[in-house]
Coordinates of C-alpha atoms in Angstrom, one line a residue:
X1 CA 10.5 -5.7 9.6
X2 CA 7.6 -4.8 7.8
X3 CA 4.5 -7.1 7.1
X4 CA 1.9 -6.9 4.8
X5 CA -1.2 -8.9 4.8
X6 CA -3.7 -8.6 1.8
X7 CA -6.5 -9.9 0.8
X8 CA -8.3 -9.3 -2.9
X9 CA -12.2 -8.8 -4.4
X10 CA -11.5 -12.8 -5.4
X11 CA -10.6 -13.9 -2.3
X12 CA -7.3 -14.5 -2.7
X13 CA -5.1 -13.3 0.5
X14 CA -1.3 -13.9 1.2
X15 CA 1.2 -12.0 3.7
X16 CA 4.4 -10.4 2.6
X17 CA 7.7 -9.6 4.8
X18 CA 9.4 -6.6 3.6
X19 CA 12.5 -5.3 4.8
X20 CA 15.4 -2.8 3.3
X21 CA 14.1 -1.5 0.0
X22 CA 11.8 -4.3 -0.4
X23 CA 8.5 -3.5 -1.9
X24 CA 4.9 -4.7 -1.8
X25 CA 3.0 -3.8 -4.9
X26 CA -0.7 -4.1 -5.9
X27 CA -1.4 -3.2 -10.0
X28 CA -2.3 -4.7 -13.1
X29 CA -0.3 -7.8 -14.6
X30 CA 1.9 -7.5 -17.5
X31 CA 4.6 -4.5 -17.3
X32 CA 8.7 -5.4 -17.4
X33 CA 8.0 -5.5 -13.3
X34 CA 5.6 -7.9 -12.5
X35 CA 3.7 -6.3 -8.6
X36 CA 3.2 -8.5 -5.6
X37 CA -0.4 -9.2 -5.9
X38 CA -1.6 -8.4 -10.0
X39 CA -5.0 -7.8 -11.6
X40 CA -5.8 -8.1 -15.1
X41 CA -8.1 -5.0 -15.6
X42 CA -7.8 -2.6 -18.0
X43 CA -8.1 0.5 -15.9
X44 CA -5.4 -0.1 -12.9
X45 CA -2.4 1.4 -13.4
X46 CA 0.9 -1.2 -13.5
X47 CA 2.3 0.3 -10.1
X48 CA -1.2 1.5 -8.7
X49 CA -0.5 0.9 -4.9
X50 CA 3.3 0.5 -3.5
X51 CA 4.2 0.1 -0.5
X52 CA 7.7 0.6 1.2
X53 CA 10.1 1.3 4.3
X54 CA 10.5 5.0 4.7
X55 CA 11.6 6.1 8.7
X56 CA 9.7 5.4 11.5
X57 CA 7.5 3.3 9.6
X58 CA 6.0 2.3 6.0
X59 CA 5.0 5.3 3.7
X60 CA 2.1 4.2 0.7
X61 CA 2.5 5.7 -2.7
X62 CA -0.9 5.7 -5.2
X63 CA 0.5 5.5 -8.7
X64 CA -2.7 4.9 -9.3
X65 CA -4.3 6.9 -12.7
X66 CA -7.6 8.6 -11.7
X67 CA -9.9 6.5 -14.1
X68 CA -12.4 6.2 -11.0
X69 CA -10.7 4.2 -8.8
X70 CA -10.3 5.8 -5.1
X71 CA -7.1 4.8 -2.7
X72 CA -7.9 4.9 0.8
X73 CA -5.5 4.6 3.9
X74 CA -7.9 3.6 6.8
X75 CA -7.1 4.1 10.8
X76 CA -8.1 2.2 13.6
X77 CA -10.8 4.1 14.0
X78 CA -12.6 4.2 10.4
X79 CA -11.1 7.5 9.6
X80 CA -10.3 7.6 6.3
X81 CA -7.4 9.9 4.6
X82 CA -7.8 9.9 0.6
X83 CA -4.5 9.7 -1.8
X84 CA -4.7 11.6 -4.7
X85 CA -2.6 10.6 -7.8
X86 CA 0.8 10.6 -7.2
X87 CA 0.7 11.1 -4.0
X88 CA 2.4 9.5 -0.5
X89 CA 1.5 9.0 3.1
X90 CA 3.2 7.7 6.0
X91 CA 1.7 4.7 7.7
X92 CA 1.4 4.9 11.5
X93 CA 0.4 2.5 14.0
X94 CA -3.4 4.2 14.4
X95 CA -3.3 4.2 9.8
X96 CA -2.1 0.8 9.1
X97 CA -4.8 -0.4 6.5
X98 CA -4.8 0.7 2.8
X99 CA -7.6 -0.2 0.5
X100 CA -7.7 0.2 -3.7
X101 CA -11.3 0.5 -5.1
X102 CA -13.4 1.3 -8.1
X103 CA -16.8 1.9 -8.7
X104 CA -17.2 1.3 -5.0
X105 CA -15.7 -2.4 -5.6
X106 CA -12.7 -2.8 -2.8
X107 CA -10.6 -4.6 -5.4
X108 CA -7.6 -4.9 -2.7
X109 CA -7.1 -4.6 1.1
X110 CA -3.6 -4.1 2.6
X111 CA -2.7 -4.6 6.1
X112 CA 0.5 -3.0 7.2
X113 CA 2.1 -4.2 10.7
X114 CA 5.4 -3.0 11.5
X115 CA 7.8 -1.8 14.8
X116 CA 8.1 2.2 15.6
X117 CA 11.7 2.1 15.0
X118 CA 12.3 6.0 14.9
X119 CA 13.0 7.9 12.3
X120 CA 15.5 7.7 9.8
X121 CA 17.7 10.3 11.8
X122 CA 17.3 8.8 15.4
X123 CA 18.3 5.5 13.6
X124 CA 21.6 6.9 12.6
X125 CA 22.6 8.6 15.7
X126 CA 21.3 5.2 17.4
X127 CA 24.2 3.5 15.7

């Protein structure tokens, strides 16, 4: 089981379970799928954070058009890894925090818990 806890610019916050192919998505209100937490702002993309169960742990996908707007995934430590557009990264227990932000605004904050579980492989020959 997955968990995502966020928390947005406006205060608003909530906590998500994800499991199977269960997503959690941050982007702007209005498309034919509506995301998990929505803004209504003209220059986030419809699907501009997802995040979703891939292997050992959670991977993040920007879908995110340039149009100044910067997605971080944050470790432990304060080491940040940038994504560039269309891009993916694997989550890990030390990178667990994902943040969405433009003109040095954090519009969204994701925290992702979740169990080491192996990778998709392992999990096969497991069964």
């Amino acid at each position: 089981m997955i968990t995502v806890k966020w928390e947005t610019a406006a205060g608003e916050s909530g906590e998500t379970q994800l499991s199977g192919d269960d997503k959690w998505t941050f982007g702007r209100t209005g498309g034919a799928e509506e995301p998990t937490v929505g803004i209504d702002h003209p220059l986030i993309s419809r699907s501009a954070v997802v995040i979703r169960d891939a292997g050992p742990g959670p991977v993040v996908f920007r879908g995110q058009r340039d149009n100044g707007v910067k997605v971080a995934v944050i470790s432990l430590i304060g080491s940040t890894a940038w994504l560039e557009e269309g891009t993916a990264h694997n989550l890990s227990a030390e990178e667990n925090r994902v943040q969405l932000s433009l003109d040095d605004e954090v519009l969204v904050t994701a925290d992702v818990d979740f169990d080491d579980r192996g990778s998709v492989v392992e999990r096969q020959q497991a069964e």
